[in-house]
Coordinates of C-alpha atoms and ligand atoms in Angstrom, one line a residue:
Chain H
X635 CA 21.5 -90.5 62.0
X636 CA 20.0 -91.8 58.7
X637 CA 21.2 -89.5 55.7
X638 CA 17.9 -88.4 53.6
X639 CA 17.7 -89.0 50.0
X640 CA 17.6 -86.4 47.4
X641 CA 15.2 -86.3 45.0
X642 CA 16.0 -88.2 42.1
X643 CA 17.3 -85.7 39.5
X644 CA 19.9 -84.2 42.2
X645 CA 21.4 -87.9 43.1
X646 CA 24.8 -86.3 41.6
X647 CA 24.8 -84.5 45.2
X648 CA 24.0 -87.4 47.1
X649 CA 27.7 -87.8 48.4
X650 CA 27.9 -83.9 50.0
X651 CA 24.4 -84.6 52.1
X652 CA 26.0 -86.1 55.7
X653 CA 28.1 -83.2 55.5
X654 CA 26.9 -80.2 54.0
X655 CA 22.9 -80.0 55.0
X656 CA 23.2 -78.8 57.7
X657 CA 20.4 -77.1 59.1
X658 CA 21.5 -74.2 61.5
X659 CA 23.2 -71.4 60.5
X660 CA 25.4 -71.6 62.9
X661 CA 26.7 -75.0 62.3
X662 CA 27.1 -73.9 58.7
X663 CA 29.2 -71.1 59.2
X664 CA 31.2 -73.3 61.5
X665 CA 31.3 -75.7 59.1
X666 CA 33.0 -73.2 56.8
X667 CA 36.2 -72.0 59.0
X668 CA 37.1 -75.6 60.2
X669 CA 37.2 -76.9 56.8
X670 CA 40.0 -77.2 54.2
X671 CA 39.9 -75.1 51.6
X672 CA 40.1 -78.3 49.3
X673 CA 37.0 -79.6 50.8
X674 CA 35.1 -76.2 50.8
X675 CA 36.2 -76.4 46.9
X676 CA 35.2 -79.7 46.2
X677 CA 31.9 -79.2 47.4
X678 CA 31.9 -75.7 45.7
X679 CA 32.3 -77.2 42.6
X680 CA 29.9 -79.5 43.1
X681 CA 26.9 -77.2 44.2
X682 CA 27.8 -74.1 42.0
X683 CA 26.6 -75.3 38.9
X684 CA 23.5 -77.4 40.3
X685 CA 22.7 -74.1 42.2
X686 CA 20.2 -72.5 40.0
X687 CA 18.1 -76.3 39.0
X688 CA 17.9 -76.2 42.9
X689 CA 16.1 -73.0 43.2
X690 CA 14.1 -74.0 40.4
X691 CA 13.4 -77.1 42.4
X692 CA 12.6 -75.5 45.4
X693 CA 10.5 -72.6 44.5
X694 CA 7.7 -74.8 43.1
X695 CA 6.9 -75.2 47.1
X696 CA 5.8 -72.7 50.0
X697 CA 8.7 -71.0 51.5
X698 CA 7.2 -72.5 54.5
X699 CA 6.0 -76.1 53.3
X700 CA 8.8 -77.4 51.7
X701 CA 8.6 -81.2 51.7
X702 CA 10.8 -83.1 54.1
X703 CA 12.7 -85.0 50.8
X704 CA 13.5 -81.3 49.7
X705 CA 14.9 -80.1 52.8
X706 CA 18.1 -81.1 52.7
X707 CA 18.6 -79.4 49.4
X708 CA 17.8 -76.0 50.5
X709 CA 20.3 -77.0 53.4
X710 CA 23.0 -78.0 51.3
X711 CA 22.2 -74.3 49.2
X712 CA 22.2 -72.6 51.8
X713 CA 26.0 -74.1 52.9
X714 CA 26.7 -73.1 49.3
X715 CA 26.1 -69.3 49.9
X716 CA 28.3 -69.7 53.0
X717 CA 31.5 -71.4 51.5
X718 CA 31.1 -69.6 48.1
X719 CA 33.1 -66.9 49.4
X720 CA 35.7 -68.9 50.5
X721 CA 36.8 -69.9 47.5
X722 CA 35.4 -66.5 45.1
X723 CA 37.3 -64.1 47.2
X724 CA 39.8 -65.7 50.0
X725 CA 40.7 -68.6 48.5
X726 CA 41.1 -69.5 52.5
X727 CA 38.2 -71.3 55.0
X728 CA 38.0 -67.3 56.2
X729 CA 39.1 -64.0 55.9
X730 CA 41.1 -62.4 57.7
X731 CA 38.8 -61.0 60.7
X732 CA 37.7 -61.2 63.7
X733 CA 38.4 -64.8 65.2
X734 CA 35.4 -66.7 64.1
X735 CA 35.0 -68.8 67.1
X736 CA 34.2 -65.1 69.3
X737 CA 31.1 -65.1 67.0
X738 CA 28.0 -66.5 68.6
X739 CA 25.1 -66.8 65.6
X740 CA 22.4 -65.8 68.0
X741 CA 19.7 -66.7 65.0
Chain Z
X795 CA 24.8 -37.4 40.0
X796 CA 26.9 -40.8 40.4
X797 CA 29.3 -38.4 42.3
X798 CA 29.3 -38.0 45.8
X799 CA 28.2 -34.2 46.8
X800 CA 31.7 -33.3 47.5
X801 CA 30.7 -31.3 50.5
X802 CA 33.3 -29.6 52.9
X803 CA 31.9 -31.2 56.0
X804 CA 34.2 -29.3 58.4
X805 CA 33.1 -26.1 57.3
X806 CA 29.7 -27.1 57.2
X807 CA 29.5 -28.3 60.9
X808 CA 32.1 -26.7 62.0
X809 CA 33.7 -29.6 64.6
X810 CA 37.0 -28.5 64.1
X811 CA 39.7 -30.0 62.4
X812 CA 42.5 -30.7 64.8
X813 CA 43.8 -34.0 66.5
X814 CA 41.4 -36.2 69.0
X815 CA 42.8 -37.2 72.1
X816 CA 42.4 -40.7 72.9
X817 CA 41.7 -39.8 76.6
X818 CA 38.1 -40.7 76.1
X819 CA 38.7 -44.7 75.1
X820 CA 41.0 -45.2 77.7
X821 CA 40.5 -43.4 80.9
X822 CA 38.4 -45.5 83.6
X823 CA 37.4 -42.3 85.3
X824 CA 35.8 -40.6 81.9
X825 CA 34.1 -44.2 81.2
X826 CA 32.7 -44.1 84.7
X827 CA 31.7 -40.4 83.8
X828 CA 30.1 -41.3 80.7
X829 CA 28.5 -44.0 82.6
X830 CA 26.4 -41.5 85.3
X831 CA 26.1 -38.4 83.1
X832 CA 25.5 -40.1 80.2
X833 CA 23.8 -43.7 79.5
X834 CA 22.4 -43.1 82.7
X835 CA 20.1 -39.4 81.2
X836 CA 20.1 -41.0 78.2
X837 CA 17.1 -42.8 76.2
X838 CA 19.1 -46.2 75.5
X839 CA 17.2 -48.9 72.8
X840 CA 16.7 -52.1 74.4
X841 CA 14.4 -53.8 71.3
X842 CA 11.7 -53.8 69.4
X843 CA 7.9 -53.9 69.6
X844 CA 7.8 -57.2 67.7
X845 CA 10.0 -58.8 70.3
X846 CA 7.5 -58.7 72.9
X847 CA 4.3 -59.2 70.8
X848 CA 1.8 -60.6 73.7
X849 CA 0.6 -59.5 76.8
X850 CA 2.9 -61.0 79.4
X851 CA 5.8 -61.2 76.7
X852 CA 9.1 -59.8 78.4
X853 CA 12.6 -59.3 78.0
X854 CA 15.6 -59.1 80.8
X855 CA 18.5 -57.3 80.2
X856 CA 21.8 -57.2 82.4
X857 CA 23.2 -53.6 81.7
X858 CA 26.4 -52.7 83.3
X859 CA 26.5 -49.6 81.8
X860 CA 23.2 -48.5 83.8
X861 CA 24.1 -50.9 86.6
X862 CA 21.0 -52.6 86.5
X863 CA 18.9 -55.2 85.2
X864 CA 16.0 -54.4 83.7
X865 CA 12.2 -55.7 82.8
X866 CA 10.8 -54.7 79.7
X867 CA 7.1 -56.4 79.6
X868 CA 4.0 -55.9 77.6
X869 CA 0.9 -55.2 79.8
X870 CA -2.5 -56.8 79.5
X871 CA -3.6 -53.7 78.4
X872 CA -0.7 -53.8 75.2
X873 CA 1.7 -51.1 77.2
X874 CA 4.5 -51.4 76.9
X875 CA 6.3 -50.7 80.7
X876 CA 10.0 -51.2 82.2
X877 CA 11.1 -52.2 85.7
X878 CA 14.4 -52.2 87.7
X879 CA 14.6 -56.3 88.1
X880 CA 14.4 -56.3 91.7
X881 CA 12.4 -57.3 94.5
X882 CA 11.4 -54.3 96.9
X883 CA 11.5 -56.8 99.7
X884 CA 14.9 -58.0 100.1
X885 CA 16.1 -56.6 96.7
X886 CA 16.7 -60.2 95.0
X887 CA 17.0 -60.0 91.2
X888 CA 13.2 -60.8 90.1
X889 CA 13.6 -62.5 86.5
X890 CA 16.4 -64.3 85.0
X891 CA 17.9 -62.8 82.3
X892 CA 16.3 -63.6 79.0
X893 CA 12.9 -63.8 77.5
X894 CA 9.6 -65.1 78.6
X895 CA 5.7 -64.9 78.8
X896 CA 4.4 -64.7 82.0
X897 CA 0.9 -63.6 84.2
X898 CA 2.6 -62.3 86.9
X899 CA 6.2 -62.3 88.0
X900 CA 6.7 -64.0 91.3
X901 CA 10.0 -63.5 93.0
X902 CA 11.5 -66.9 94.3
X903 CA 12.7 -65.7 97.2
X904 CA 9.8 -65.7 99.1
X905 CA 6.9 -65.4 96.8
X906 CA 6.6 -62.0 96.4
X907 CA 4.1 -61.5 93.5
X908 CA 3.7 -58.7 91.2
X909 CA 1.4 -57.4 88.4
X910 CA 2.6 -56.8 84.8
X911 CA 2.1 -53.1 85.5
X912 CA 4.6 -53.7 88.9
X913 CA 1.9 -53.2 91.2
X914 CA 2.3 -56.1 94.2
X915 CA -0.7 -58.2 93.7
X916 CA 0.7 -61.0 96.0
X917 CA 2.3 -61.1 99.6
X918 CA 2.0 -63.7 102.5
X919 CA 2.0 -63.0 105.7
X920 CA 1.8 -59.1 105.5
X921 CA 0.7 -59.2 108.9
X922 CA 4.5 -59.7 110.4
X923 CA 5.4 -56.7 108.8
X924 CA 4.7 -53.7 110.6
X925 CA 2.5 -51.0 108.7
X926 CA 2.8 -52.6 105.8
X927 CA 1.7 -50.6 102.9
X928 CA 1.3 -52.3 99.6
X929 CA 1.3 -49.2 97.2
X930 CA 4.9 -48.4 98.2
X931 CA 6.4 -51.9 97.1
X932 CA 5.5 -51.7 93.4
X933 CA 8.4 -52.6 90.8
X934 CA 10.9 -49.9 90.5
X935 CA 9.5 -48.2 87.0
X936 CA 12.2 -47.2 84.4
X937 CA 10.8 -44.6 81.8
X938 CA 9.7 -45.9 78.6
X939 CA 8.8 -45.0 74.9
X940 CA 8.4 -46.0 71.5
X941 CA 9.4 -45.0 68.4
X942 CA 9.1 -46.4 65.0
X943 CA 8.8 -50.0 66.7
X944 CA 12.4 -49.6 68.7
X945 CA 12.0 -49.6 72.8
X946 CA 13.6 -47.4 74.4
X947 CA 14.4 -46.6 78.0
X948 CA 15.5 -43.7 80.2
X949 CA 16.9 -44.7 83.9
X950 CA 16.7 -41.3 84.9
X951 CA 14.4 -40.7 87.6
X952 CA 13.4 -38.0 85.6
X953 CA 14.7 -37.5 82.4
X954 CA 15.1 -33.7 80.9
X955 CA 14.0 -34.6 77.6
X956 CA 11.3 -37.2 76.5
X957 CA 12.0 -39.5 73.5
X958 CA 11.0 -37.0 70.8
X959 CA 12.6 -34.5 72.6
X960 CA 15.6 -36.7 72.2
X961 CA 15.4 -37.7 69.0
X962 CA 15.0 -34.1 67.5
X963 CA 14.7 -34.1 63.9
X964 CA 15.4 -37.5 63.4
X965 CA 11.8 -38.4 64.1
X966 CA 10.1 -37.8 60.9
X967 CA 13.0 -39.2 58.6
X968 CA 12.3 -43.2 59.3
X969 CA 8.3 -43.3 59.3
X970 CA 7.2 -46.8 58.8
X971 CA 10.3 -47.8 57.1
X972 CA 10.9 -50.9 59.1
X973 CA 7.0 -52.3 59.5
X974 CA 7.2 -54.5 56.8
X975 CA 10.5 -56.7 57.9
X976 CA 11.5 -58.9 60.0
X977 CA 14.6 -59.9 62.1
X978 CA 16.2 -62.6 59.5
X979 CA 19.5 -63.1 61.8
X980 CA 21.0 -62.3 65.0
X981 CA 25.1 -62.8 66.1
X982 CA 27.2 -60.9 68.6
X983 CA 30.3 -61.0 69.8
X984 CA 32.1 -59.1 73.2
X985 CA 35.2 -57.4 71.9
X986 CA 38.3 -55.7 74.1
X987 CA 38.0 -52.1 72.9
X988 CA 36.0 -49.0 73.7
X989 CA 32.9 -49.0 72.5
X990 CA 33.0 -45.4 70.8
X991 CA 36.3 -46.7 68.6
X992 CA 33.7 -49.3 67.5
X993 CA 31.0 -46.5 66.7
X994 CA 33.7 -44.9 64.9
X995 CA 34.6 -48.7 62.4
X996 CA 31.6 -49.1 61.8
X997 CA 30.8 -45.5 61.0
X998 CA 33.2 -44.0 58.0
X999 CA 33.8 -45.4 54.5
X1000 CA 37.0 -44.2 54.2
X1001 CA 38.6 -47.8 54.9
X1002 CA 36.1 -49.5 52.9
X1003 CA 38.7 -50.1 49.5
X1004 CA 41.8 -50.7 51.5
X1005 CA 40.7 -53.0 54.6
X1006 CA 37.1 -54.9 52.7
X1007 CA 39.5 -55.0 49.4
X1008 CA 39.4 -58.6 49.5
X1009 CA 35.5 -58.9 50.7
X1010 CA 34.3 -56.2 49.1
X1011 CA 36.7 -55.5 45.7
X1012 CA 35.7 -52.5 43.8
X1013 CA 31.9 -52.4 45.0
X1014 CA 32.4 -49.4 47.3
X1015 CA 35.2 -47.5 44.6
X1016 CA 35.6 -46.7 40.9
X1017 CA 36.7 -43.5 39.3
X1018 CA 34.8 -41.9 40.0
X1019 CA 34.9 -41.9 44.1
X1020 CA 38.3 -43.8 44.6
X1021 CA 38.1 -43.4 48.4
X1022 CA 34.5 -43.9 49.0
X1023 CA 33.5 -40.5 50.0
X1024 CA 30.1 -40.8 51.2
X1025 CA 26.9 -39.1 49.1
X1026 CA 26.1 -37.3 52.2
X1027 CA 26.7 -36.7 56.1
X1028 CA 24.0 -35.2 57.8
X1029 CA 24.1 -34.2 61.4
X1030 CA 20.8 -34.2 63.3
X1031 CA 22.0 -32.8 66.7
X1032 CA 23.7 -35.2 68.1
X1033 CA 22.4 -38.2 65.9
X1034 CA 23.7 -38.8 62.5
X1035 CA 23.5 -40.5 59.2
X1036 CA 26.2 -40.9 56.3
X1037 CA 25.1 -42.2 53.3
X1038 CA 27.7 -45.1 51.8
X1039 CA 28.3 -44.4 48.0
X1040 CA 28.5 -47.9 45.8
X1041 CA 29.4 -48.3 42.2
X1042 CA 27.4 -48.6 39.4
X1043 CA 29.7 -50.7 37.3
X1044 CA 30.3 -53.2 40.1
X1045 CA 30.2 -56.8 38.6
X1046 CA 29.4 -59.4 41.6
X1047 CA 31.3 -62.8 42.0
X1048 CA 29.2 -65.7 40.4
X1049 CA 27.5 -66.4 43.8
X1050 CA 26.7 -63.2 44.8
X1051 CA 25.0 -63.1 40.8
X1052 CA 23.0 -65.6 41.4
X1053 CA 21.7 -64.5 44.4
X1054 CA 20.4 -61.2 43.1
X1055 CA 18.7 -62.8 40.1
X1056 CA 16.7 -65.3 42.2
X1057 CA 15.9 -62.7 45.0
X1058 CA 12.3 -61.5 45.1
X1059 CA 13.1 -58.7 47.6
X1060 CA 16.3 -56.4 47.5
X1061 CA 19.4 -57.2 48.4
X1062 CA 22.7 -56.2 49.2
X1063 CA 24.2 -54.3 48.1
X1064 CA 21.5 -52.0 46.2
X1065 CA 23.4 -50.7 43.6
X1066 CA 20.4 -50.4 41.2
X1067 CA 18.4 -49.1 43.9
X1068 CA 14.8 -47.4 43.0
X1069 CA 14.2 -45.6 45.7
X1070 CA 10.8 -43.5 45.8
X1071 CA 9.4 -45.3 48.3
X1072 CA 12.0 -45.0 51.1
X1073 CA 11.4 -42.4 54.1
X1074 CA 13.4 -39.0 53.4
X1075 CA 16.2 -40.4 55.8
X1076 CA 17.0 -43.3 54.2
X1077 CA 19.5 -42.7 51.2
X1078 CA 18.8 -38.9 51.8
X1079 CA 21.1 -37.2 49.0
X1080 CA 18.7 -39.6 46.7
X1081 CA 21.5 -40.7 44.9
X1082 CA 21.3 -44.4 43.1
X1083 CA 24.7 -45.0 43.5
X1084 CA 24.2 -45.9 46.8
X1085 CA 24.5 -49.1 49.5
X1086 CA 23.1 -48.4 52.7
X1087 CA 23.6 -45.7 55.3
X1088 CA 25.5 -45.9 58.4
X1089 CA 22.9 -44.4 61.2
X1090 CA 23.6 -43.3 64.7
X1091 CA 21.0 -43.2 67.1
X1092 CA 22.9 -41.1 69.9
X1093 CA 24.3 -42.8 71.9
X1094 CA 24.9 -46.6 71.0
X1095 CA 22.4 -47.2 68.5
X1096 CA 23.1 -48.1 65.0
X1097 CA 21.5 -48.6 61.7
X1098 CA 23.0 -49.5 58.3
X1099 CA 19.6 -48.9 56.4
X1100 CA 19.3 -49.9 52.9
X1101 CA 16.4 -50.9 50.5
X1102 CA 14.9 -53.4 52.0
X1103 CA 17.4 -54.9 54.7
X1104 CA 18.6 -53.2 57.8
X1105 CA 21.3 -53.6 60.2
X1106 CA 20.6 -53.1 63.5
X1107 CA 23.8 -53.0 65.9
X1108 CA 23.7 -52.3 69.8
X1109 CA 26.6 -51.6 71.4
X1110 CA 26.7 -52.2 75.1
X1111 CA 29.8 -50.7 77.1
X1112 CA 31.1 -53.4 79.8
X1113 CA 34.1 -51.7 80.8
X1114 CA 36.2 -48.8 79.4
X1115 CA 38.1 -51.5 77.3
X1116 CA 35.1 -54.0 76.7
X1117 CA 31.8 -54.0 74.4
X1118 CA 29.6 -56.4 73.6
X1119 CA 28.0 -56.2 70.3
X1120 CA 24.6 -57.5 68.6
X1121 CA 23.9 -57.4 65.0
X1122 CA 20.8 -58.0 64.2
X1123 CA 19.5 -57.7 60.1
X1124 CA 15.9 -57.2 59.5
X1125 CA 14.5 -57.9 56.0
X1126 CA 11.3 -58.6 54.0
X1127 CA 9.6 -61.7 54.6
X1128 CA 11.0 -64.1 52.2
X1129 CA 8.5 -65.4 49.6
X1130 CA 10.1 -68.0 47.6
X1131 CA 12.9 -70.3 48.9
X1132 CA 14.9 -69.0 46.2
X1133 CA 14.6 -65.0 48.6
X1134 CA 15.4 -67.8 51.3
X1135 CA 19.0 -68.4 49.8
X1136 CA 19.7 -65.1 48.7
X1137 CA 18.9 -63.4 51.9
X1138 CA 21.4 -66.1 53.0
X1139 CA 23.9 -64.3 51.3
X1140 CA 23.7 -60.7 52.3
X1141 CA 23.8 -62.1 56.2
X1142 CA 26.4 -64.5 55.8
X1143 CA 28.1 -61.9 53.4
X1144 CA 27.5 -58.7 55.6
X1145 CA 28.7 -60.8 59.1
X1146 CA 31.9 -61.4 57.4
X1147 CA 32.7 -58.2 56.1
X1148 CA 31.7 -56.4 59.5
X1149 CA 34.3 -59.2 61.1
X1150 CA 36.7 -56.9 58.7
X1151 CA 35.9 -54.0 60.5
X1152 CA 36.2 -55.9 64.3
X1153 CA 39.7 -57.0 63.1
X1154 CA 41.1 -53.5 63.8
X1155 CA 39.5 -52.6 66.9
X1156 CA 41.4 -54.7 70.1
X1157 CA 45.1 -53.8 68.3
X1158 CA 43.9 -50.1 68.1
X1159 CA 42.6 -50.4 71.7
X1160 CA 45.5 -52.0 73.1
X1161 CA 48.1 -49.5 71.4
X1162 CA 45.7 -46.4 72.3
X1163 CA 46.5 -48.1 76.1
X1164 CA 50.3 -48.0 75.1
X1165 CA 50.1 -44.5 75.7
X1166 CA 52.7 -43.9 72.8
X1167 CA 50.7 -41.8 70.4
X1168 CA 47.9 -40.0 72.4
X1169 CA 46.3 -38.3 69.6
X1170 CA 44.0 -39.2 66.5
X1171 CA 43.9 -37.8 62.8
X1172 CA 41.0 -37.3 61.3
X1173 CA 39.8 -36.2 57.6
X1174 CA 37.1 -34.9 55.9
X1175 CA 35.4 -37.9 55.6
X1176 CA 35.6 -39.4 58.9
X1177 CA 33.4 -36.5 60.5
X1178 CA 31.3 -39.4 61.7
X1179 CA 33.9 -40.0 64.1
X1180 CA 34.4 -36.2 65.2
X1181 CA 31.1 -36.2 65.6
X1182 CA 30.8 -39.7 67.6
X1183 CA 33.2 -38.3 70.0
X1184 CA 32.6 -34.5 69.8
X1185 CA 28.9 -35.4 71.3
X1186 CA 29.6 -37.5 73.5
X1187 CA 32.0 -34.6 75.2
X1188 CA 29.7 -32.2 74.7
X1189 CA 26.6 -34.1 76.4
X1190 CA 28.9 -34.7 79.3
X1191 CA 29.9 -31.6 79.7
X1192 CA 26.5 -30.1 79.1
X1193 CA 25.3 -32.4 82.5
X1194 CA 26.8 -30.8 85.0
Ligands
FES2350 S1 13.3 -60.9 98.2 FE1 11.7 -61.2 96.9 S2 10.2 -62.0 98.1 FE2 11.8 -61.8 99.4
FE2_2351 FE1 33.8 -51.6 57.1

């Protein structure tokens, strides 16, 4: 699969876009609890502080018509929310719970 | 009034105070009881409304605790109707589990063809069968009601009370508090324990600082309430709702910050929560330090209403030991891609946390099956659990 481009002003987060736009909820949370915690981190540090320009990015658009180039962005925000944790309150991949892989993200 | 209401609940309700046997999450015989004299007299919640928005729009659901399968379809004429799943000819099971839209439903078997009202509209060869009398082979009906957009089923043949009946005063204290959202996310999960012990988690605060300390730091404690008493309990019959006490002062992690700024719609947890236009039932003692409520719909019905978002958890007994449970959250629509993210947060967020809660239950199960301590203590504030346990023994009792 091709990797999409970012728009221009986000090329810094170019790098994290095979891995971390991911579109399905499920695969993001999954994403989460079989990764390091120094990947999770890198790619925390990366997103946090570009978080807000993103939003601002993204709301000029639809909630449901955002262009294709701008997709992946929401994706990778959206991985951003779901690793934020691990590093903000567990510093681990999870917490301890409930064995994540007994989880199935119906929706 | 930041402080919870510092009510005596025992001597208000008067359940009792002493020790609860653990009898009823371990014995086979008084799950198999629960079983006949209770899910099956008791109006169960299968849905909602907005599941099955069409005509021909249906749902299948495997319920061991009712032993059956059931049809839940949406007539041309927009009723809403249930149906054991099963053909009256040779009793295969009609529908595959799942969802669907369909005209009619046709039984593979051997074509068998019947109206969305269950009527037999289709038979070939009736002429083999000896007085054959159409009107007697419709679909096996299963009572059926509505209420605030929640289906819900009875699979007694005919059940003493209908669903207002049921509900009691609960009726009035929800009105139209869920019309404007929609389901954002859905997970479940089947889990070895009993599924009144998982009532009871997901029911009392009291654990909230100790066992969500790491999820959930100070956000359900301060000084002021250092155990998280709730605002209120209330007891409608045998449905109830406590109201979950938050902090004011909470300050969120840098994520969980963001997300509230960008949010259009209200989040978790709604510590600043205005909340004049929420039904008397939601955050009843009106208090504003306040995160949601935890809501039980007698028997296995749950809410964890807040402004704006809702769980919604169904709890479906497999076994004395075994329960599989759904969480679905409803929430506004989002309007920006910014509410897009921070919704994100609450579910992802919320999950997690609640995965805190499921850690306990299958160790607590399996040393309840020990047999080594046979008794449970209960305080003040975990009167949702008395009560979770208390009805259910009374109902059962009441049956015979
Ligand atoms: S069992 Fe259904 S048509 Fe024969
Ligand atoms: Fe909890």
């Amino acid at each position: 699969m091709k990797t999409a481009k970012l728009p221009d002003e986000f090329s810094d987060l170019q790098d994290f876009v095979s891995e971390w736009a991911l579109e399905h909820r499920a695969d993001r949370f999954k994403k989460r609890y079989t990764s390091s915690i120094d990947d999770i981190r890198r790619y925390y540090d990366a997103i946090m502080p570009r978080m807000e320009a993103i939003v601002d990015h993204l709301n000029q658009f639809p909630v449901d018509d955002i262009p294709e180039a701008s997709q992946p962005l929401l994706y990778m925000s959206l991985s951003g929310v779901e690793i934020s944790r691990a590093v903000e309150l567990w510093d681990a991949p999870d917490n301890y719970a409930f064995p994540a892989e007994r989880v199935h993200i119906d929706q | 009034m930041n402080k919870p209401e510092n009510l005596k609940y025992e001597e208000m309700y008067k359940l009792g105070t002493e020790p609860l046997s653990t009898e009823d999450c371990v014995s086979p015989e008084l799950f198999e009881q629960e079983r006949q004299k209770l899910f099956k007299r008791a109006w169960i919640c299968v849905g909602r409304e907005g599941d099955i928005p069409n005509a021909g729009d249906h749902l299948v659901r495997d319920l061991d605790v009712l032993q059956t399968s059931a049809i839940v379809v949406r007539g041309k004429d927009n009723q809403i109707r249930a149906f054991h799943n099963v053909c009256p000819h040779r009793l295969n099971k009609l529908v595959p589990e799942g969802e669907g839209n369909t005209r009619k439903f046709m039984c593979r078997f051997h074509g068998w063809t019947f109206d969305l009202d269950g009527a037999l509209s289709h038979c070939s060869n009736k002429e083999l069968f000896t007085n054959f009398d159409e009107s007697k082979f419709s679909l096996p009906p299963i009572h059926a009601d509505l209420w605030e957009g929640f289906i819900f089923i009875n699979v007694a043949e005919q059940p003493k009370e209908n669903l207002r009946e049921w509900l009691g005063d609960l009726n009035d204290q929800f009105e139209g508090y869920w019309d404007e959202m929609e389901l954002r996310g859905k997970w479940s999960a089947v889990v070895n324990c009993n599924w009144k012990l998982y009532v009871d988690a997901n029911t009392e605060a009291y654990h909230a600082p100790t066992l969500h300390s790491r999820s959930l730091r100070d956000s359900f404690a301060s000084p002021d309430n250092p155990n998280c008493a709730f605002n209120t309990v209330r007891l409608f019959g045998r449905h109830r709702i406590g109201s979950v006490y938050a902090n004011p002062n909470y300050q969120p992690n840098p994520m969980e910050e963001l997300t509230f700024k960008i949010a259009e719609t209200p989040l978790y947890p709604a510590t600043s929560a205005t909340t004049g236009h929420l039904p008397p039932g939601v955050n009843p003692s009106r208090n504003p330090a306040w995160a949601f409520d935890v809501d039980v719909v007698f028997p296995n019905l749950q809410f964890g209403a807040a402004n704006g978002w809702c769980l919604v958890f169904f709890y479906w007994p497999l076994s004395v030991n075994k329960t599989l449970f759904e969480a679905c959250t409803y929430m506004y629509k989002p309007e920006t891609p910014g509410d897009v993210i921070s919704q994100e947060y609450t579910l992802a967020h919320v999950r997690d946390v609640l995965r805190e809660d499921m850690s306990t239950l299958e160790g607590t199960q399996q040393m309840m099956e020990s047999g080594v301590l046979k008794y449970i203590q209960l305080c003040d504030e975990e009167i949702t659990v008395r009560h979770n346990h208390v009805s259910v023994a009374n109902f059962i009792a009441e049956a015979d």
